[in-house]
């Protein structure tokens, strides 16, 4: 599901913004009231015209020090002293409000950064997306649609700002650094996807991630020809070239458009009646020891059984018993597969 800021963060941000806005309006009200009262005093005590009274009030409150518009009697001098003291108080009060606002903004930024760190530290069995460019953005969106939790790593503040706006947890830093990967919870993560537009950086990220978490499932982006082998040697489980993959998909759409459309629809996240899913046979789980035929009776069709890397048993027979450690590629109604995935 989409990672949203904690409720406490949203509440504190709202309270902070409301308090800041309220202080500004109060300050404006005090300034305007002081000007109005000062002007009224000169009109009442000295009998001046409103324009002259306002001019005298402004020059007195701002401590400009121009001469009086008209000669002042005793009451006028007393009133001028009161207006001058009020003006000094307003000036120092304004400085205090500005300083308080700046400090409050700084404290708010530190508080939000701390809350982000705490939210990332609370992640378990999540995915880490390195690089939030065009490919990383699409990858993160697909993970969210699949109900996965994730953290985004990027070295560029503008990319992290976009990721935060999209509702993701973020970690600022270089993904090739062990410290940055550890800050994103790589030791607790399920998988890592590096989509940086530099093959060298993707190799370094893969090497570091594999060393920090040998059980991690790593998918790496390859940009240039020949990079796939290097990324696989570095420890990536899967390597994807966006350009090669796009070319293959275009060719499939031209040659087998209905097959391509069916698979794309089955793997999409729209409101469809059918879907395709990958399930693992876990010890003591709902699939352990069951047969392919039993699943078929529930409306779950086993397309293939994966016993090892690139080892597919397509169209298994009905009496085929499922064994712990195997993975299934199945098809069926979206609701049935969702319920089975939750139990598995």
Coordinates of C-alpha atoms in Angstrom, one line a residue:
X1 CA 0.0 0.0 0.0
X2 CA 1.1 3.6 -0.5
X3 CA 3.4 4.8 2.2
X4 CA 1.7 7.9 3.8
X5 CA 3.3 10.2 6.4
X6 CA 2.4 9.2 10.0
X7 CA -0.8 10.7 11.4
X8 CA 1.2 12.5 14.0
X9 CA 3.4 14.1 11.3
X10 CA 0.3 15.3 9.4
X11 CA -1.3 16.6 12.6
X12 CA 1.9 18.5 13.8
X13 CA 2.3 20.0 10.3
X14 CA -1.3 21.2 10.3
X15 CA -1.0 22.6 13.8
X16 CA 2.3 24.3 12.9
X17 CA 0.9 25.9 9.7
X18 CA -2.3 27.1 11.5
X19 CA -0.3 28.6 14.4
X20 CA 2.0 30.4 12.0
X21 CA -0.9 31.8 10.0
X22 CA -2.7 32.8 13.2
X23 CA 0.4 34.7 14.5
X24 CA 0.8 36.6 11.2
X25 CA -2.9 37.7 11.3
X26 CA -2.6 38.7 15.0
X27 CA 0.6 40.8 14.1
X28 CA -1.2 42.5 11.3
X29 CA -4.2 43.2 13.5
X30 CA -2.0 44.8 16.2
X31 CA -0.1 47.0 13.7
X32 CA -3.3 48.2 12.0
X33 CA -5.0 48.8 15.4
X34 CA -2.0 50.8 16.6
X35 CA -2.1 52.9 13.5
X36 CA -5.8 53.5 13.8
X37 CA -5.7 54.3 17.6
X38 CA -2.7 56.6 17.1
X39 CA -4.4 58.5 14.3
X40 CA -7.7 58.8 16.3
X41 CA -5.7 60.2 19.3
X42 CA -4.2 63.0 17.3
X43 CA -7.6 63.8 15.8
X44 CA -9.3 63.9 19.2
X45 CA -6.6 65.5 21.3
X46 CA -5.1 67.9 18.7
X47 CA -8.0 68.4 16.3
X48 CA -5.8 67.5 13.3
X49 CA -7.1 66.3 10.0
X50 CA -7.1 62.5 9.6
X51 CA -4.3 62.7 6.9
X52 CA -2.0 64.7 9.2
X53 CA -2.8 62.5 12.1
X54 CA -2.0 59.3 10.2
X55 CA 1.3 60.8 8.9
X56 CA 2.3 61.8 12.4
X57 CA 1.4 58.3 13.7
X58 CA 3.4 56.5 11.0
X59 CA 6.5 58.7 11.4
X60 CA 6.4 58.3 15.2
X61 CA 5.8 54.6 15.3
X62 CA 8.6 53.9 12.8
X63 CA 10.9 56.2 14.8
X64 CA 11.8 58.1 11.6
X65 CA 12.0 61.3 13.6
X66 CA 10.6 64.0 11.2
X67 CA 9.3 67.2 12.8
X68 CA 5.7 67.4 14.0
X69 CA 3.1 68.3 11.5
X70 CA 1.7 70.9 13.9
X71 CA 2.8 72.2 17.2
X72 CA 1.9 69.9 20.1
X73 CA 0.4 70.8 23.4
X74 CA 1.0 68.8 26.6
X75 CA -1.6 66.2 25.8
X76 CA -0.2 65.8 22.3
X77 CA 3.3 65.3 23.6
X78 CA 2.1 62.6 26.0
X79 CA 0.2 60.9 23.2
X80 CA 3.2 61.1 21.0
X81 CA 5.3 59.3 23.6
X82 CA 2.7 56.6 24.0
X83 CA 2.6 56.1 20.2
X84 CA 6.5 56.0 20.0
X85 CA 6.7 53.4 22.8
X86 CA 4.0 51.4 21.0
X87 CA 5.9 51.6 17.7
X88 CA 9.1 50.3 19.4
X89 CA 7.1 47.4 20.9
X90 CA 5.6 46.6 17.6
X91 CA 9.1 46.6 15.9
X92 CA 10.7 44.3 18.5
X93 CA 7.6 42.1 18.5
X94 CA 7.8 41.8 14.7
X95 CA 11.5 40.7 15.0
X96 CA 10.5 38.2 17.6
X97 CA 7.7 36.7 15.5
X98 CA 10.1 36.4 12.5
X99 CA 12.8 34.7 14.6
X100 CA 10.2 32.4 16.1
X101 CA 8.9 31.5 12.7
X102 CA 12.4 30.7 11.4
X103 CA 13.2 28.6 14.4
X104 CA 9.9 26.8 14.2
X105 CA 10.4 26.0 10.5
X106 CA 13.9 24.6 11.3
X107 CA 12.5 22.5 14.2
X108 CA 9.7 21.3 12.0
X109 CA 12.1 20.2 9.3
X110 CA 14.2 18.3 11.8
X111 CA 11.0 16.7 13.2
X112 CA 9.9 15.6 9.8
X113 CA 13.3 14.1 9.1
X114 CA 13.3 12.2 12.4
X115 CA 9.8 10.9 11.7
X116 CA 10.9 9.8 8.2
X117 CA 13.8 7.9 9.7
X118 CA 11.6 6.2 12.3
X119 CA 9.1 5.2 9.5
X120 CA 11.9 3.7 7.4
X121 CA 13.3 1.9 10.5
X122 CA 9.9 0.3 11.1
X123 CA 9.9 -1.3 7.6
X124 CA 10.1 -5.1 7.4
X125 CA 10.0 -7.4 4.3
X126 CA 10.0 -4.3 2.0
X127 CA 11.5 -3.3 -1.2
X128 CA 14.2 -0.7 -1.8
X129 CA 14.2 1.3 -5.1
X130 CA 17.4 3.0 -5.9
X131 CA 17.0 6.0 -8.3
X132 CA 13.7 7.8 -8.7
X133 CA 13.9 8.8 -12.4
X134 CA 11.4 7.7 -15.0
X135 CA 12.0 4.0 -14.6
X136 CA 12.2 4.2 -10.8
X137 CA 8.9 6.2 -10.6
X138 CA 7.1 3.5 -12.7
X139 CA 8.7 0.7 -10.6
X140 CA 7.6 2.3 -7.3
X141 CA 4.1 2.8 -8.6
X142 CA 3.8 -0.8 -9.7
X143 CA 5.1 -2.0 -6.3
X144 CA 2.5 0.2 -4.5
X145 CA -0.3 -1.2 -6.7
X146 CA 0.8 -4.7 -5.7
X147 CA 0.5 -3.8 -2.1
X148 CA 4.2 -3.7 -1.3
X149 CA 6.0 -1.4 1.1
X150 CA 9.1 0.4 -0.2
X151 CA 11.7 3.0 0.5
X152 CA 13.3 5.2 -2.2
X153 CA 17.0 6.0 -2.3
X154 CA 18.2 8.9 -4.4
X155 CA 21.1 11.4 -4.1
X156 CA 19.1 14.2 -5.7
X157 CA 16.9 16.3 -3.4
X158 CA 14.5 17.2 -6.2
X159 CA 13.9 13.5 -6.9
X160 CA 13.3 12.8 -3.3
X161 CA 10.9 15.7 -3.1
X162 CA 8.9 14.1 -5.9
X163 CA 9.0 10.7 -4.2
X164 CA 7.7 12.2 -1.0
X165 CA 5.0 14.0 -2.9
X166 CA 4.0 10.6 -4.4
X167 CA 3.7 9.2 -0.9
X168 CA 6.9 7.1 -0.6
X169 CA 9.3 6.9 2.3
X170 CA 12.7 8.2 1.2
X171 CA 16.4 8.0 2.2
X172 CA 18.8 10.7 0.9
X173 CA 22.2 9.5 -0.1
X174 CA 24.4 7.6 -2.5
X175 CA 23.0 4.1 -3.0
X176 CA 26.5 2.7 -3.6
X177 CA 27.3 3.5 0.1
X178 CA 26.7 0.8 2.6
X179 CA 25.6 3.3 5.2
X180 CA 22.8 4.5 2.9
X181 CA 21.6 1.0 2.2
X182 CA 21.6 0.2 5.9
X183 CA 19.7 3.3 6.6
X184 CA 17.0 2.0 4.1
X185 CA 16.8 -1.2 6.0
X186 CA 18.5 -3.5 3.5
X187 CA 19.2 -6.1 6.2
X188 CA 15.4 -6.4 6.7
X189 CA 14.3 -6.0 3.1
X190 CA 12.8 -8.5 0.7
X191 CA 14.2 -7.1 -2.4
X192 CA 16.2 -4.3 -4.0
X193 CA 15.6 -2.7 -7.4
X194 CA 18.3 -0.5 -8.8
X195 CA 17.2 1.7 -11.7
X196 CA 20.0 4.3 -11.8
X197 CA 20.9 5.4 -15.3
X198 CA 24.6 4.5 -14.8
X199 CA 25.6 0.8 -15.3
X200 CA 28.7 1.4 -13.1
X201 CA 26.6 2.6 -10.2
X202 CA 24.1 -0.2 -10.7
X203 CA 27.0 -2.7 -10.4
X204 CA 28.3 -1.1 -7.3
X205 CA 24.8 -1.0 -5.7
X206 CA 24.4 -4.7 -6.6
X207 CA 27.7 -5.7 -5.1
X208 CA 27.1 -3.7 -1.9
X209 CA 23.5 -5.0 -1.5
X210 CA 24.5 -8.6 -2.1
X211 CA 27.3 -8.4 0.5
X212 CA 25.0 -6.8 3.1
X213 CA 22.1 -9.2 2.6
X214 CA 22.9 -12.5 0.8
X215 CA 19.2 -13.5 0.8
X216 CA 18.1 -10.3 -1.0
X217 CA 16.3 -10.6 -4.4
X218 CA 18.0 -8.0 -6.6
X219 CA 16.7 -6.7 -9.9
X220 CA 19.1 -4.4 -11.8
X221 CA 18.7 -2.1 -14.7
X222 CA 21.1 -2.5 -17.6
X223 CA 21.5 0.5 -19.9
X224 CA 24.3 -0.6 -22.3
X225 CA 24.8 -3.8 -24.2
X226 CA 27.2 -6.1 -22.3
X227 CA 26.2 -4.8 -18.9
X228 CA 23.8 -7.7 -18.2
X229 CA 26.7 -10.2 -17.6
X230 CA 28.5 -7.8 -15.3
X231 CA 25.4 -7.2 -13.2
X232 CA 24.7 -10.9 -13.0
X233 CA 28.2 -11.5 -11.9
X234 CA 27.9 -8.8 -9.3
X235 CA 25.0 -10.7 -7.7
X236 CA 21.8 -9.5 -9.4
X237 CA 19.0 -12.2 -9.6
X238 CA 17.4 -10.5 -12.7
X239 CA 18.7 -7.9 -15.1
X240 CA 16.3 -5.8 -17.2
X241 CA 17.2 -3.5 -20.1
X242 CA 14.3 -1.1 -20.6
X243 CA 15.2 -0.7 -24.3
X244 CA 15.5 -4.5 -25.0
X245 CA 12.3 -5.2 -23.0
X246 CA 10.4 -2.5 -24.9
X247 CA 11.6 -3.9 -28.2
X248 CA 10.5 -7.4 -27.4
X249 CA 7.1 -6.1 -26.2
X250 CA 6.6 -4.2 -29.4
X251 CA 7.5 -7.2 -31.5
X252 CA 5.1 -9.4 -29.4
X253 CA 2.3 -6.9 -29.9
X254 CA 2.9 -7.0 -33.7
X255 CA 3.2 -10.8 -33.9
X256 CA 0.8 -12.0 -31.2
X257 CA -1.3 -9.0 -30.1
X258 CA -4.0 -11.0 -28.3
X259 CA -1.6 -13.1 -26.3
X260 CA 0.4 -10.0 -25.4
X261 CA -2.8 -8.1 -24.4
X262 CA -4.0 -11.1 -22.3
X263 CA -0.8 -11.3 -20.4
X264 CA -0.6 -7.6 -19.9
X265 CA -4.2 -7.5 -18.7
X266 CA -3.6 -10.4 -16.3
X267 CA -0.6 -8.7 -14.8
X268 CA -2.1 -5.3 -14.6
X269 CA -3.8 -3.8 -11.5
X270 CA -7.1 -2.8 -12.9
X271 CA -10.5 -4.2 -11.8
X272 CA -10.3 -7.4 -13.8
X273 CA -12.0 -10.7 -13.2
X274 CA -8.9 -12.8 -13.7
X275 CA -5.2 -12.5 -12.8
X276 CA -1.9 -14.3 -12.8
X277 CA 0.2 -14.7 -9.7
X278 CA 3.4 -16.3 -8.4
X279 CA 3.0 -18.4 -5.2
X280 CA 5.6 -20.2 -3.1
X281 CA 5.0 -23.6 -1.4
X282 CA 5.9 -23.0 2.2
X283 CA 6.1 -25.7 4.9
X284 CA 2.8 -26.1 6.6
X285 CA 1.2 -23.6 4.3
X286 CA -2.1 -23.9 2.3
X287 CA -0.2 -25.3 -0.7
X288 CA 2.0 -27.8 1.1
X289 CA 1.2 -31.4 0.0
X290 CA -1.8 -30.4 -2.2
X291 CA -2.2 -31.5 -5.8
X292 CA -2.6 -29.5 -8.9
X293 CA -6.1 -31.1 -9.4
X294 CA -7.2 -29.9 -6.0
X295 CA -6.3 -26.4 -6.8
X296 CA -8.1 -26.6 -10.1
X297 CA -11.3 -27.6 -8.3
X298 CA -11.0 -24.3 -6.5
X299 CA -10.7 -22.3 -9.7
X300 CA -6.9 -22.0 -9.5
X301 CA -5.1 -23.2 -12.7
X302 CA -1.4 -24.1 -12.4
X303 CA 0.4 -22.9 -15.6
X304 CA 3.8 -24.0 -14.4
X305 CA 5.8 -25.2 -11.5
X306 CA 9.2 -23.7 -10.9
X307 CA 11.6 -26.1 -9.1
X308 CA 14.8 -24.2 -9.6
X309 CA 16.4 -21.3 -11.6
X310 CA 14.9 -21.4 -15.1
X311 CA 13.5 -24.9 -14.5
X312 CA 9.8 -24.9 -15.5
X313 CA 7.4 -27.7 -15.4
X314 CA 4.6 -26.5 -17.7
X315 CA 1.1 -27.8 -17.6
X316 CA 1.6 -30.3 -14.7
X317 CA -0.8 -33.2 -14.4
X318 CA -3.7 -33.2 -12.0
X319 CA -2.1 -35.7 -9.6
X320 CA 1.2 -33.7 -9.3
X321 CA 1.9 -33.1 -5.6
X322 CA 3.3 -29.8 -4.6
X323 CA 6.6 -29.9 -2.7
X324 CA 8.0 -27.3 -0.2
X325 CA 10.4 -24.9 -1.9
X326 CA 8.7 -24.9 -5.3
X327 CA 7.0 -21.9 -6.8
X328 CA 3.8 -21.9 -8.8
X329 CA 2.7 -19.7 -11.7
X330 CA -1.1 -19.7 -11.5
X331 CA -4.1 -18.1 -13.1
X332 CA -7.6 -17.6 -11.8
X333 CA -10.1 -15.1 -10.6
X334 CA -8.6 -12.1 -8.9
X335 CA -10.5 -12.6 -5.7
X336 CA -9.5 -16.3 -5.4
X337 CA -5.9 -15.6 -6.0
X338 CA -5.9 -12.7 -3.6
X339 CA -7.4 -14.8 -0.8
X340 CA -4.9 -17.6 -1.5
X341 CA -2.0 -15.2 -1.5
X342 CA -3.0 -13.8 1.8
X343 CA -3.2 -17.3 3.3
X344 CA 0.1 -18.4 1.8

